[in-house]
PDB file of C-alpha atoms and ligand atoms in Angstrom:
ATOM      1  CA  UNK T 266     -22.805 -27.997 -46.475  1.00 45.00           C
ATOM      2  CA  UNK T 267     -25.235 -26.902 -43.901  1.00 49.00           C
ATOM      3  CA  UNK T 268     -24.236 -25.176 -41.097  1.00 49.00           C
ATOM      4  CA  UNK T 269     -25.406 -24.768 -37.426  1.00 48.00           C
ATOM      5  CA  UNK T 270     -24.522 -22.754 -34.675  1.00 50.00           C
ATOM      6  CA  UNK T 271     -20.913 -22.603 -36.771  1.00 50.00           C
ATOM      7  CA  UNK T 272     -20.465 -25.753 -37.148  1.00 48.00           C
ATOM      8  CA  UNK T 273     -21.262 -28.321 -40.301  1.00 48.00           C
ATOM      9  CA  UNK T 274     -23.900 -30.821 -40.156  1.00 47.00           C
ATOM     10  CA  UNK T 275     -25.324 -33.762 -42.368  1.00 49.00           C
ATOM     11  CA  UNK T 276     -28.627 -33.296 -43.474  1.00 48.00           C
ATOM     12  CA  UNK T 277     -30.780 -35.538 -41.018  1.00 49.00           C
ATOM     13  CA  UNK T 278     -33.185 -38.352 -42.832  1.00 47.00           C
ATOM     14  CA  UNK T 279     -36.405 -37.129 -43.907  1.00 47.00           C
ATOM     15  CA  UNK T 280     -39.853 -38.910 -43.567  1.00 46.00           C
ATOM     16  CA  UNK T 281     -41.678 -39.031 -46.872  1.00 46.00           C
ATOM     17  CA  UNK T 282     -45.035 -41.015 -45.114  1.00 46.00           C
ATOM     18  CA  UNK T 283     -44.080 -43.118 -48.582  1.00 46.00           C
ATOM     19  CA  UNK T 284     -47.214 -45.005 -50.447  1.00 49.00           C
ATOM     20  CA  UNK T 285     -50.289 -46.344 -49.052  1.00 49.00           C
ATOM     21  CA  UNK T 286     -49.279 -49.141 -46.986  1.00 51.00           C
ATOM     22  CA  UNK T 287     -45.671 -48.372 -46.517  1.00 53.00           C
ATOM     23  CA  UNK T 288     -45.808 -45.779 -43.792  1.00 57.00           C
ATOM     24  CA  UNK T 289     -42.212 -45.313 -42.279  1.00 59.00           C
ATOM     25  CA  UNK T 290     -40.942 -45.109 -45.537  1.00 59.00           C
ATOM     26  CA  UNK T 291     -37.619 -43.035 -45.773  1.00 63.00           C
ATOM     27  CA  UNK T 292     -35.927 -41.284 -48.667  1.00 64.00           C
ATOM     28  CA  UNK T 293     -32.433 -40.923 -47.548  1.00 63.00           C
ATOM     29  CA  UNK T 294     -30.928 -37.037 -48.917  1.00 61.00           C
ATOM     30  CA  UNK T 295     -28.843 -38.733 -50.969  1.00 71.00           C
ATOM     31  CA  UNK T 296     -26.900 -36.179 -53.467  1.00 75.00           C
ATOM     32  CA  UNK T 297     -26.177 -37.826 -57.006  1.00 76.00           C
ATOM     33  CA  UNK T 298     -22.790 -37.780 -58.667  1.00 76.00           C
ATOM     34  CA  UNK T 299     -19.971 -40.349 -58.092  1.00 77.00           C
ATOM     35  CA  UNK T 300     -18.490 -39.595 -54.808  1.00 77.00           C
ATOM     36  CA  UNK T 301     -20.914 -36.787 -53.732  1.00 80.00           C
ATOM     37  CA  UNK T 302     -22.285 -37.012 -50.313  1.00 84.00           C
ATOM     38  CA  UNK T 303     -23.572 -34.754 -47.562  1.00 81.00           C
ATOM     39  CA  UNK T 304     -21.496 -36.751 -45.093  1.00 84.00           C
ATOM     40  CA  UNK T 305     -18.634 -34.699 -43.291  1.00 87.00           C
ATOM     41  CA  UNK T 306     -16.025 -37.099 -42.340  1.00 87.00           C
ATOM     42  CA  UNK T 307     -13.226 -38.588 -43.867  1.00 90.00           C
ATOM     43  CA  UNK T 308     -15.285 -41.495 -45.159  1.00 88.00           C
ATOM     44  CA  UNK T 309     -13.002 -42.124 -48.539  1.00 89.00           C
ATOM     45  CA  UNK T 310     -10.008 -43.141 -45.574  1.00 92.00           C
ATOM     46  CA  UNK T 311     -11.381 -46.560 -44.979  1.00 93.00           C
ATOM     47  CA  UNK T 312     -12.156 -47.855 -48.637  1.00 92.00           C
ATOM     48  CA  UNK T 313      -8.706 -46.275 -49.946  1.00 94.00           C
ATOM     49  CA  UNK T 314      -6.525 -48.391 -47.144  1.00 95.00           C
ATOM     50  CA  UNK T 315      -8.576 -51.344 -47.915  1.00 95.00           C
ATOM     51  CA  UNK T 316      -7.946 -51.461 -51.522  1.00 95.00           C
ATOM     52  CA  UNK T 317      -4.701 -50.088 -51.432  1.00 96.00           C
ATOM     53  CA  UNK T 318      -3.733 -53.370 -48.619  1.00 97.00           C
ATOM     54  CA  UNK T 319      -6.120 -56.196 -51.203  1.00 96.00           C
ATOM     55  CA  UNK T 320      -4.074 -54.621 -54.516  1.00 96.00           C
ATOM     56  CA  UNK T 321      -0.527 -55.159 -52.465  1.00 97.00           C
ATOM     57  CA  UNK T 322      -1.530 -58.107 -51.206  1.00 97.00           C
ATOM     58  CA  UNK T 323      -2.161 -59.406 -54.588  1.00 96.00           C
ATOM     59  CA  UNK T 324       0.632 -57.749 -56.696  1.00 97.00           C
ATOM     60  CA  UNK T 325       3.158 -59.251 -53.834  1.00 97.00           C
ATOM     61  CA  UNK T 326       1.980 -62.740 -53.691  1.00 97.00           C
ATOM     62  CA  UNK T 327       1.712 -63.390 -57.360  1.00 96.00           C
ATOM     63  CA  UNK T 328       5.413 -61.758 -57.684  1.00 96.00           C
ATOM     64  CA  UNK T 329       6.346 -64.069 -55.088  1.00 96.00           C
ATOM     65  CA  UNK T 330       4.835 -67.215 -56.282  1.00 96.00           C
ATOM     66  CA  UNK T 331       5.631 -66.885 -59.715  1.00 93.00           C
ATOM     67  CA  UNK T 332       9.018 -64.749 -60.125  1.00 90.00           C
ATOM     68  CA  UNK T 333      10.567 -64.823 -56.610  1.00 87.00           C
ATOM     69  CA  UNK T 334      10.054 -68.164 -55.086  1.00 85.00           C
ATOM     70  CA  UNK T 335      13.547 -68.908 -53.971  1.00 86.00           C
ATOM     71  CA  UNK T 336      14.135 -68.916 -50.627  1.00 90.00           C
ATOM     72  CA  UNK T 337      10.851 -70.032 -49.604  1.00 92.00           C
ATOM     73  CA  UNK T 338      11.927 -71.564 -46.299  1.00 91.00           C
ATOM     74  CA  UNK T 339      15.817 -72.032 -44.416  1.00 90.00           C
ATOM     75  CA  UNK T 340      17.339 -74.644 -42.688  1.00 81.00           C
ATOM     76  CA  UNK T 341      18.348 -76.593 -40.258  1.00 77.00           C
ATOM     77  CA  UNK T 342      14.968 -76.392 -38.840  1.00 81.00           C
ATOM     78  CA  UNK T 343      12.634 -75.364 -41.766  1.00 88.00           C
ATOM     79  CA  UNK T 344      10.969 -72.428 -41.300  1.00 94.00           C
ATOM     80  CA  UNK T 345       8.306 -71.986 -44.184  1.00 95.00           C
ATOM     81  CA  UNK T 346       7.450 -68.961 -45.810  1.00 96.00           C
ATOM     82  CA  UNK T 347       3.425 -68.502 -44.288  1.00 96.00           C
ATOM     83  CA  UNK T 348       2.611 -67.921 -48.349  1.00 97.00           C
ATOM     84  CA  UNK T 349       4.247 -71.381 -49.328  1.00 96.00           C
ATOM     85  CA  UNK T 350       2.532 -72.946 -46.248  1.00 94.00           C
ATOM     86  CA  UNK T 351       1.495 -75.541 -45.789  1.00 94.00           C
ATOM     87  CA  UNK T 352       4.705 -76.998 -48.011  1.00 93.00           C
ATOM     88  CA  UNK T 353       2.803 -79.684 -49.316  1.00 94.00           C
ATOM     89  CA  UNK T 354       5.224 -80.649 -51.797  1.00 94.00           C
ATOM     90  CA  UNK T 355       7.590 -81.589 -48.903  1.00 91.00           C
ATOM     91  CA  UNK T 356       5.409 -82.778 -46.795  1.00 91.00           C
ATOM     92  CA  UNK T 357       4.278 -85.559 -48.903  1.00 93.00           C
ATOM     93  CA  UNK T 358       7.864 -86.057 -49.848  1.00 94.00           C
ATOM     94  CA  UNK T 359       6.798 -85.211 -53.746  1.00 94.00           C
ATOM     95  CA  UNK T 360      10.076 -85.132 -55.950  1.00 92.00           C
ATOM     96  CA  UNK T 361       9.653 -85.367 -59.556  1.00 93.00           C
ATOM     97  CA  UNK T 362       7.266 -81.781 -59.935  1.00 92.00           C
ATOM     98  CA  UNK T 363       8.717 -79.447 -62.794  1.00 93.00           C
ATOM     99  CA  UNK T 364      11.219 -77.170 -61.868  1.00 91.00           C
ATOM    100  CA  UNK T 365       8.437 -73.786 -61.461  1.00 92.00           C
ATOM    101  CA  UNK T 366       6.308 -75.402 -59.482  1.00 94.00           C
ATOM    102  CA  UNK T 367       6.300 -74.749 -55.963  1.00 95.00           C
ATOM    103  CA  UNK T 368       3.704 -75.954 -53.021  1.00 95.00           C
ATOM    104  CA  UNK T 369       1.934 -72.490 -52.883  1.00 96.00           C
ATOM    105  CA  UNK T 370       0.708 -72.970 -56.964  1.00 96.00           C
ATOM    106  CA  UNK T 371      -1.124 -76.462 -55.380  1.00 96.00           C
ATOM    107  CA  UNK T 372      -2.484 -74.749 -52.256  1.00 96.00           C
ATOM    108  CA  UNK T 373      -3.358 -71.012 -52.867  1.00 96.00           C
ATOM    109  CA  UNK T 374      -6.253 -71.393 -54.248  1.00 97.00           C
ATOM    110  CA  UNK T 375      -8.436 -72.478 -50.969  1.00 97.00           C
ATOM    111  CA  UNK T 376      -7.282 -69.417 -49.001  1.00 97.00           C
ATOM    112  CA  UNK T 377      -8.149 -67.543 -51.977  1.00 96.00           C
ATOM    113  CA  UNK T 378     -11.441 -69.020 -52.500  1.00 97.00           C
ATOM    114  CA  UNK T 379     -11.902 -69.005 -48.320  1.00 98.00           C
ATOM    115  CA  UNK T 380     -11.106 -65.306 -48.072  1.00 97.00           C
ATOM    116  CA  UNK T 381     -13.059 -64.487 -51.872  1.00 97.00           C
ATOM    117  CA  UNK T 382     -16.723 -65.787 -50.263  1.00 97.00           C
ATOM    118  CA  UNK T 383     -15.897 -64.422 -46.660  1.00 97.00           C
ATOM    119  CA  UNK T 384     -18.740 -62.295 -45.746  1.00 96.00           C
ATOM    120  CA  UNK T 385     -17.009 -59.568 -44.678  1.00 97.00           C
ATOM    121  CA  UNK T 386     -14.404 -59.780 -48.239  1.00 96.00           C
ATOM    122  CA  UNK T 387     -18.124 -59.569 -49.978  1.00 94.00           C
ATOM    123  CA  UNK T 388     -18.540 -56.209 -48.452  1.00 93.00           C
ATOM    124  CA  UNK T 389     -14.818 -54.717 -48.921  1.00 95.00           C
ATOM    125  CA  UNK T 390     -14.644 -55.827 -52.490  1.00 93.00           C
ATOM    126  CA  UNK T 391     -17.998 -54.063 -53.188  1.00 90.00           C
ATOM    127  CA  UNK T 392     -16.708 -50.942 -51.376  1.00 90.00           C
ATOM    128  CA  UNK T 393     -13.446 -50.540 -53.147  1.00 92.00           C
ATOM    129  CA  UNK T 394     -13.389 -52.080 -56.041  1.00 89.00           C
ATOM    130  CA  UNK T 395     -16.693 -51.905 -57.579  1.00 88.00           C
ATOM    131  CA  UNK T 396     -17.887 -48.910 -55.608  1.00 85.00           C
ATOM    132  CA  UNK T 397     -21.396 -50.186 -54.780  1.00 84.00           C
ATOM    133  CA  UNK T 398     -21.050 -47.798 -52.604  1.00 83.00           C
ATOM    134  CA  UNK T 399     -17.909 -47.136 -52.193  1.00 87.00           C
ATOM    135  CA  UNK T 400     -19.454 -46.165 -48.152  1.00 88.00           C
ATOM    136  CA  UNK T 401     -22.487 -45.798 -46.686  1.00 85.00           C
ATOM    137  CA  UNK T 402     -24.616 -42.233 -47.860  1.00 83.00           C
ATOM    138  CA  UNK T 403     -21.997 -41.599 -50.381  1.00 86.00           C
ATOM    139  CA  UNK T 404     -23.385 -41.772 -54.535  1.00 84.00           C
ATOM    140  CA  UNK T 405     -22.210 -44.339 -56.478  1.00 81.00           C
ATOM    141  CA  UNK T 406     -21.160 -44.237 -59.922  1.00 80.00           C
ATOM    142  CA  UNK T 407     -23.721 -43.644 -62.989  1.00 77.00           C
ATOM    143  CA  UNK T 408     -22.777 -47.258 -64.404  1.00 77.00           C
ATOM    144  CA  UNK T 409     -23.805 -48.962 -60.904  1.00 78.00           C
ATOM    145  CA  UNK T 410     -27.242 -47.598 -61.353  1.00 74.00           C
ATOM    146  CA  UNK T 411     -27.771 -49.586 -64.573  1.00 73.00           C
ATOM    147  CA  UNK T 412     -25.892 -52.452 -63.009  1.00 73.00           C
ATOM    148  CA  UNK T 413     -27.670 -52.378 -59.655  1.00 68.00           C
ATOM    149  CA  UNK T 414     -27.186 -55.031 -56.859  1.00 71.00           C
ATOM    150  CA  UNK T 415     -29.182 -58.074 -56.875  1.00 73.00           C
ATOM    151  CA  UNK T 416     -27.577 -60.111 -54.298  1.00 74.00           C
ATOM    152  CA  UNK T 417     -25.957 -63.262 -54.520  1.00 79.00           C
ATOM    153  CA  UNK T 418     -27.068 -63.923 -58.281  1.00 81.00           C
ATOM    154  CA  UNK T 419     -25.125 -64.611 -61.629  1.00 84.00           C
ATOM    155  CA  UNK T 420     -21.966 -65.067 -60.837  1.00 85.00           C
ATOM    156  CA  UNK T 421     -21.813 -64.050 -57.347  1.00 87.00           C
ATOM    157  CA  UNK T 422     -23.374 -67.671 -56.814  1.00 91.00           C
ATOM    158  CA  UNK T 423     -20.449 -68.802 -56.353  1.00 93.00           C
ATOM    159  CA  UNK T 424     -20.055 -67.058 -52.768  1.00 93.00           C
ATOM    160  CA  UNK T 425     -22.355 -70.252 -51.917  1.00 94.00           C
ATOM    161  CA  UNK T 426     -19.433 -72.375 -51.581  1.00 96.00           C
ATOM    162  CA  UNK T 427     -18.280 -70.332 -48.728  1.00 97.00           C
ATOM    163  CA  UNK T 428     -18.814 -73.337 -46.362  1.00 95.00           C
ATOM    164  CA  UNK T 429     -17.202 -75.662 -48.301  1.00 97.00           C
ATOM    165  CA  UNK T 430     -14.023 -73.239 -48.599  1.00 98.00           C
ATOM    166  CA  UNK T 431     -14.558 -73.275 -44.599  1.00 98.00           C
ATOM    167  CA  UNK T 432     -14.069 -77.395 -44.531  1.00 97.00           C
ATOM    168  CA  UNK T 433     -10.842 -77.238 -46.686  1.00 98.00           C
ATOM    169  CA  UNK T 434      -9.532 -73.985 -44.546  1.00 97.00           C
ATOM    170  CA  UNK T 435      -9.952 -76.042 -41.661  1.00 97.00           C
ATOM    171  CA  UNK T 436      -7.774 -78.991 -43.279  1.00 97.00           C
ATOM    172  CA  UNK T 437      -4.903 -76.407 -44.634  1.00 96.00           C
ATOM    173  CA  UNK T 438      -4.916 -74.859 -41.006  1.00 96.00           C
ATOM    174  CA  UNK T 439      -4.273 -77.931 -39.144  1.00 96.00           C
ATOM    175  CA  UNK T 440      -1.323 -78.462 -42.033  1.00 95.00           C
ATOM    176  CA  UNK T 441       0.036 -75.421 -41.029  1.00 95.00           C
ATOM    177  CA  UNK T 442       0.377 -76.266 -37.533  1.00 95.00           C
ATOM    178  CA  UNK T 443       2.292 -79.453 -38.849  1.00 93.00           C
ATOM    179  CA  UNK T 444       4.885 -76.738 -40.114  1.00 92.00           C
ATOM    180  CA  UNK T 445       5.057 -74.879 -37.175  1.00 95.00           C
ATOM    181  CA  UNK T 446       5.673 -78.195 -34.991  1.00 93.00           C
ATOM    182  CA  UNK T 447       8.310 -79.317 -37.962  1.00 90.00           C
ATOM    183  CA  UNK T 448      10.192 -76.018 -36.861  1.00 93.00           C
ATOM    184  CA  UNK T 449      10.882 -77.193 -33.541  1.00 94.00           C
ATOM    185  CA  UNK T 450      13.118 -80.291 -34.625  1.00 91.00           C
ATOM    186  CA  UNK T 451      16.964 -79.277 -34.667  1.00 88.00           C
ATOM    187  CA  UNK T 452      18.850 -82.273 -35.932  1.00 84.00           C
ATOM    188  CA  UNK T 453      17.017 -84.812 -33.589  1.00 83.00           C
ATOM    189  CA  UNK T 454      16.872 -82.237 -30.737  1.00 89.00           C
ATOM    190  CA  UNK T 455      13.755 -79.819 -30.009  1.00 93.00           C
ATOM    191  CA  UNK T 456      13.525 -76.372 -29.771  1.00 93.00           C
ATOM    192  CA  UNK T 457      12.035 -73.123 -30.967  1.00 94.00           C
ATOM    193  CA  UNK T 458      13.084 -69.986 -32.707  1.00 95.00           C
ATOM    194  CA  UNK T 459      11.638 -66.341 -33.407  1.00 96.00           C
ATOM    195  CA  UNK T 460      10.686 -68.121 -36.778  1.00 95.00           C
ATOM    196  CA  UNK T 461       8.972 -70.704 -35.002  1.00 96.00           C
ATOM    197  CA  UNK T 462       7.024 -67.958 -32.919  1.00 97.00           C
ATOM    198  CA  UNK T 463       6.266 -65.897 -35.893  1.00 97.00           C
ATOM    199  CA  UNK T 464       4.822 -69.004 -37.720  1.00 96.00           C
ATOM    200  CA  UNK T 465       3.015 -69.928 -34.444  1.00 97.00           C
ATOM    201  CA  UNK T 466       1.391 -66.725 -33.951  1.00 98.00           C
ATOM    202  CA  UNK T 467       0.101 -66.146 -37.800  1.00 97.00           C
ATOM    203  CA  UNK T 468      -1.476 -69.956 -37.273  1.00 97.00           C
ATOM    204  CA  UNK T 469      -2.881 -68.705 -34.526  1.00 98.00           C
ATOM    205  CA  UNK T 470      -4.500 -65.176 -36.251  1.00 98.00           C
ATOM    206  CA  UNK T 471      -5.751 -67.495 -38.764  1.00 98.00           C
ATOM    207  CA  UNK T 472      -7.439 -69.734 -36.525  1.00 98.00           C
ATOM    208  CA  UNK T 473      -9.558 -66.967 -34.990  1.00 98.00           C
ATOM    209  CA  UNK T 474     -10.028 -65.766 -38.614  1.00 98.00           C
ATOM    210  CA  UNK T 475     -11.711 -69.715 -39.015  1.00 98.00           C
ATOM    211  CA  UNK T 476     -13.476 -69.205 -35.696  1.00 97.00           C
ATOM    212  CA  UNK T 477     -15.042 -66.579 -36.213  1.00 98.00           C
ATOM    213  CA  UNK T 478     -16.331 -67.276 -39.566  1.00 97.00           C
ATOM    214  CA  UNK T 479     -20.338 -66.834 -40.027  1.00 96.00           C
ATOM    215  CA  UNK T 480     -19.877 -70.384 -42.073  1.00 96.00           C
ATOM    216  CA  UNK T 481     -18.050 -71.727 -38.616  1.00 96.00           C
ATOM    217  CA  UNK T 482     -20.428 -70.601 -36.426  1.00 94.00           C
ATOM    218  CA  UNK T 483     -23.654 -71.822 -38.026  1.00 92.00           C
ATOM    219  CA  UNK T 484     -21.663 -75.013 -38.336  1.00 92.00           C
ATOM    220  CA  UNK T 485     -22.305 -75.472 -34.697  1.00 88.00           C
ATOM    221  CA  UNK T 486     -24.976 -73.692 -33.800  1.00 84.00           C
ATOM    222  CA  UNK T 487     -27.229 -73.193 -36.851  1.00 79.00           C
ATOM    223  CA  UNK T 488     -29.209 -76.754 -36.755  1.00 74.00           C
ATOM    224  CA  UNK T 489     -29.745 -77.180 -33.151  1.00 78.00           C
ATOM    225  CA  UNK T 490     -32.493 -75.523 -30.940  1.00 80.00           C
ATOM    226  CA  UNK T 491     -30.980 -75.898 -28.087  1.00 81.00           C
ATOM    227  CA  UNK T 492     -27.797 -76.791 -26.394  1.00 82.00           C
ATOM    228  CA  UNK T 493     -28.693 -79.196 -23.012  1.00 83.00           C
ATOM    229  CA  UNK T 494     -26.378 -82.340 -22.735  1.00 82.00           C
ATOM    230  CA  UNK T 495     -23.752 -84.587 -24.423  1.00 83.00           C
ATOM    231  CA  UNK T 496     -22.451 -83.040 -27.598  1.00 85.00           C
ATOM    232  CA  UNK T 497     -25.134 -80.208 -27.951  1.00 88.00           C
ATOM    233  CA  UNK T 498     -23.444 -78.621 -25.068  1.00 91.00           C
ATOM    234  CA  UNK T 499     -20.108 -78.993 -26.563  1.00 91.00           C
ATOM    235  CA  UNK T 500     -21.796 -77.320 -29.576  1.00 91.00           C
ATOM    236  CA  UNK T 501     -23.190 -74.471 -27.745  1.00 92.00           C
ATOM    237  CA  UNK T 502     -20.125 -73.684 -25.930  1.00 92.00           C
ATOM    238  CA  UNK T 503     -18.121 -73.751 -29.608  1.00 94.00           C
ATOM    239  CA  UNK T 504     -21.270 -71.298 -30.894  1.00 93.00           C
ATOM    240  CA  UNK T 505     -21.144 -68.849 -27.926  1.00 93.00           C
ATOM    241  CA  UNK T 506     -17.376 -68.450 -28.128  1.00 95.00           C
ATOM    242  CA  UNK T 507     -17.119 -68.076 -32.229  1.00 96.00           C
ATOM    243  CA  UNK T 508     -20.657 -65.665 -31.701  1.00 95.00           C
ATOM    244  CA  UNK T 509     -18.180 -63.679 -29.498  1.00 96.00           C
ATOM    245  CA  UNK T 510     -15.218 -63.489 -32.001  1.00 97.00           C
ATOM    246  CA  UNK T 511     -17.822 -63.069 -34.782  1.00 96.00           C
ATOM    247  CA  UNK T 512     -18.016 -59.323 -34.072  1.00 96.00           C
ATOM    248  CA  UNK T 513     -14.462 -59.146 -34.637  1.00 97.00           C
ATOM    249  CA  UNK T 514     -14.131 -61.010 -38.064  1.00 98.00           C
ATOM    250  CA  UNK T 515     -13.049 -57.708 -39.611  1.00 97.00           C
ATOM    251  CA  UNK T 516     -10.018 -57.388 -37.137  1.00 98.00           C
ATOM    252  CA  UNK T 517      -9.110 -61.345 -37.683  1.00 98.00           C
ATOM    253  CA  UNK T 518      -9.413 -61.163 -41.618  1.00 98.00           C
ATOM    254  CA  UNK T 519      -7.142 -57.996 -41.564  1.00 98.00           C
ATOM    255  CA  UNK T 520      -4.307 -59.240 -39.057  1.00 98.00           C
ATOM    256  CA  UNK T 521      -4.194 -62.751 -40.429  1.00 98.00           C
ATOM    257  CA  UNK T 522      -3.696 -61.650 -44.007  1.00 98.00           C
ATOM    258  CA  UNK T 523      -1.042 -59.040 -42.817  1.00 98.00           C
ATOM    259  CA  UNK T 524       0.957 -61.726 -40.686  1.00 98.00           C
ATOM    260  CA  UNK T 525       1.226 -63.608 -43.744  1.00 98.00           C
ATOM    261  CA  UNK T 526       3.330 -61.021 -45.565  1.00 97.00           C
ATOM    262  CA  UNK T 527       5.290 -60.339 -42.771  1.00 98.00           C
ATOM    263  CA  UNK T 528       5.869 -63.916 -41.850  1.00 97.00           C
ATOM    264  CA  UNK T 529       7.047 -64.156 -45.633  1.00 97.00           C
ATOM    265  CA  UNK T 530       9.252 -61.177 -45.723  1.00 97.00           C
ATOM    266  CA  UNK T 531      11.215 -62.432 -41.849  1.00 97.00           C
ATOM    267  CA  UNK T 532      11.080 -66.161 -43.856  1.00 96.00           C
ATOM    268  CA  UNK T 533      13.205 -64.274 -46.907  1.00 95.00           C
ATOM    269  CA  UNK T 534      15.266 -62.043 -44.972  1.00 95.00           C
ATOM    270  CA  UNK T 535      16.627 -64.735 -42.940  1.00 95.00           C
ATOM    271  CA  UNK T 536      17.018 -67.095 -46.210  1.00 94.00           C
ATOM    272  CA  UNK T 537      18.987 -64.385 -47.660  1.00 93.00           C
ATOM    273  CA  UNK T 538      21.236 -63.847 -44.568  1.00 93.00           C
ATOM    274  CA  UNK T 539      19.709 -60.541 -44.140  1.00 96.00           C
ATOM    275  CA  UNK T 540      19.188 -61.313 -40.533  1.00 95.00           C
ATOM    276  CA  UNK T 541      19.604 -63.979 -38.175  1.00 94.00           C
ATOM    277  CA  UNK T 542      16.787 -66.629 -36.451  1.00 93.00           C
ATOM    278  CA  UNK T 543      17.840 -66.707 -32.703  1.00 93.00           C
ATOM    279  CA  UNK T 544      17.151 -70.200 -31.636  1.00 91.00           C
ATOM    280  CA  UNK T 545      16.758 -71.915 -28.275  1.00 91.00           C
ATOM    281  CA  UNK T 546      17.366 -76.001 -28.279  1.00 89.00           C
ATOM    282  CA  UNK T 547      17.101 -78.364 -25.530  1.00 84.00           C
ATOM    283  CA  UNK T 548      19.996 -80.506 -25.299  1.00 69.00           C
TER     284      UNK T 548
HETATM  285 FE1  LIG L 864     -15.470 -64.615 -43.304  1.00 85.03          FE
HETATM  286 FE2  LIG L 864     -16.141 -66.904 -43.209  1.00 85.03          FE
HETATM  287  S1  LIG L 864     -14.254 -66.459 -43.233  1.00 85.03           S
HETATM  288  S2  LIG L 864     -17.442 -65.156 -43.188  1.00 85.03           S
END
């Protein structure tokens, strides 16, 4: 580590001049060796936390859907766990299904596909699971120099389905709102409970995640040259709204994901009788 006035500092980028015709080409002073770097901050914090969060989320979801799929909702105003919502089996009155089947098995491929092909998620898994690289200015494992990164090619071409996953995600999202409204029916009366608010907040965060999506933004603004009059001004308004929140897409990604699991733990706890769900009913 180099020191200046008693303080550590990173070596500045050196201008090499480059080959003829490539003026301004810069060689980064990247030291070789997995995890080696001249960065002086705690650069490993973020990728380590992201890897832990995604790992726990995947293991928890697998266990909950396959092994611990009891108590996915509680009566009498039927609050359904976000992992199993929309509860399509209940929604479409499907009763003649195998005993081991649940709604999450039928619909989870959509949120998984949507999140898995998300532009922000690509950055996350390249940094956490592939170490390609773990962070800016940090050397990657030797094997990754052989594999390299060639963009959305080979198996990664699957990412191009993201816009189609968006359309499916919008359908799933609207069905989630149906589940929220369902929690407001109490034996013929209307009302709401803490469970209603939790599901509504989860749906709101998911809405913001969808609205701030790059593909959603392109859907409303990508094919238009101008927003002037009629339906195009509405498209322009949506585009600007989406653009504003697109800058915080990572925030919506993580908060909406966390709320799925917090909501599930709440529903599980109420269904198992560990806590109660205070409600307000209008008579
Ligand atoms: Fe992240 Fe579409 S959901 S870019």
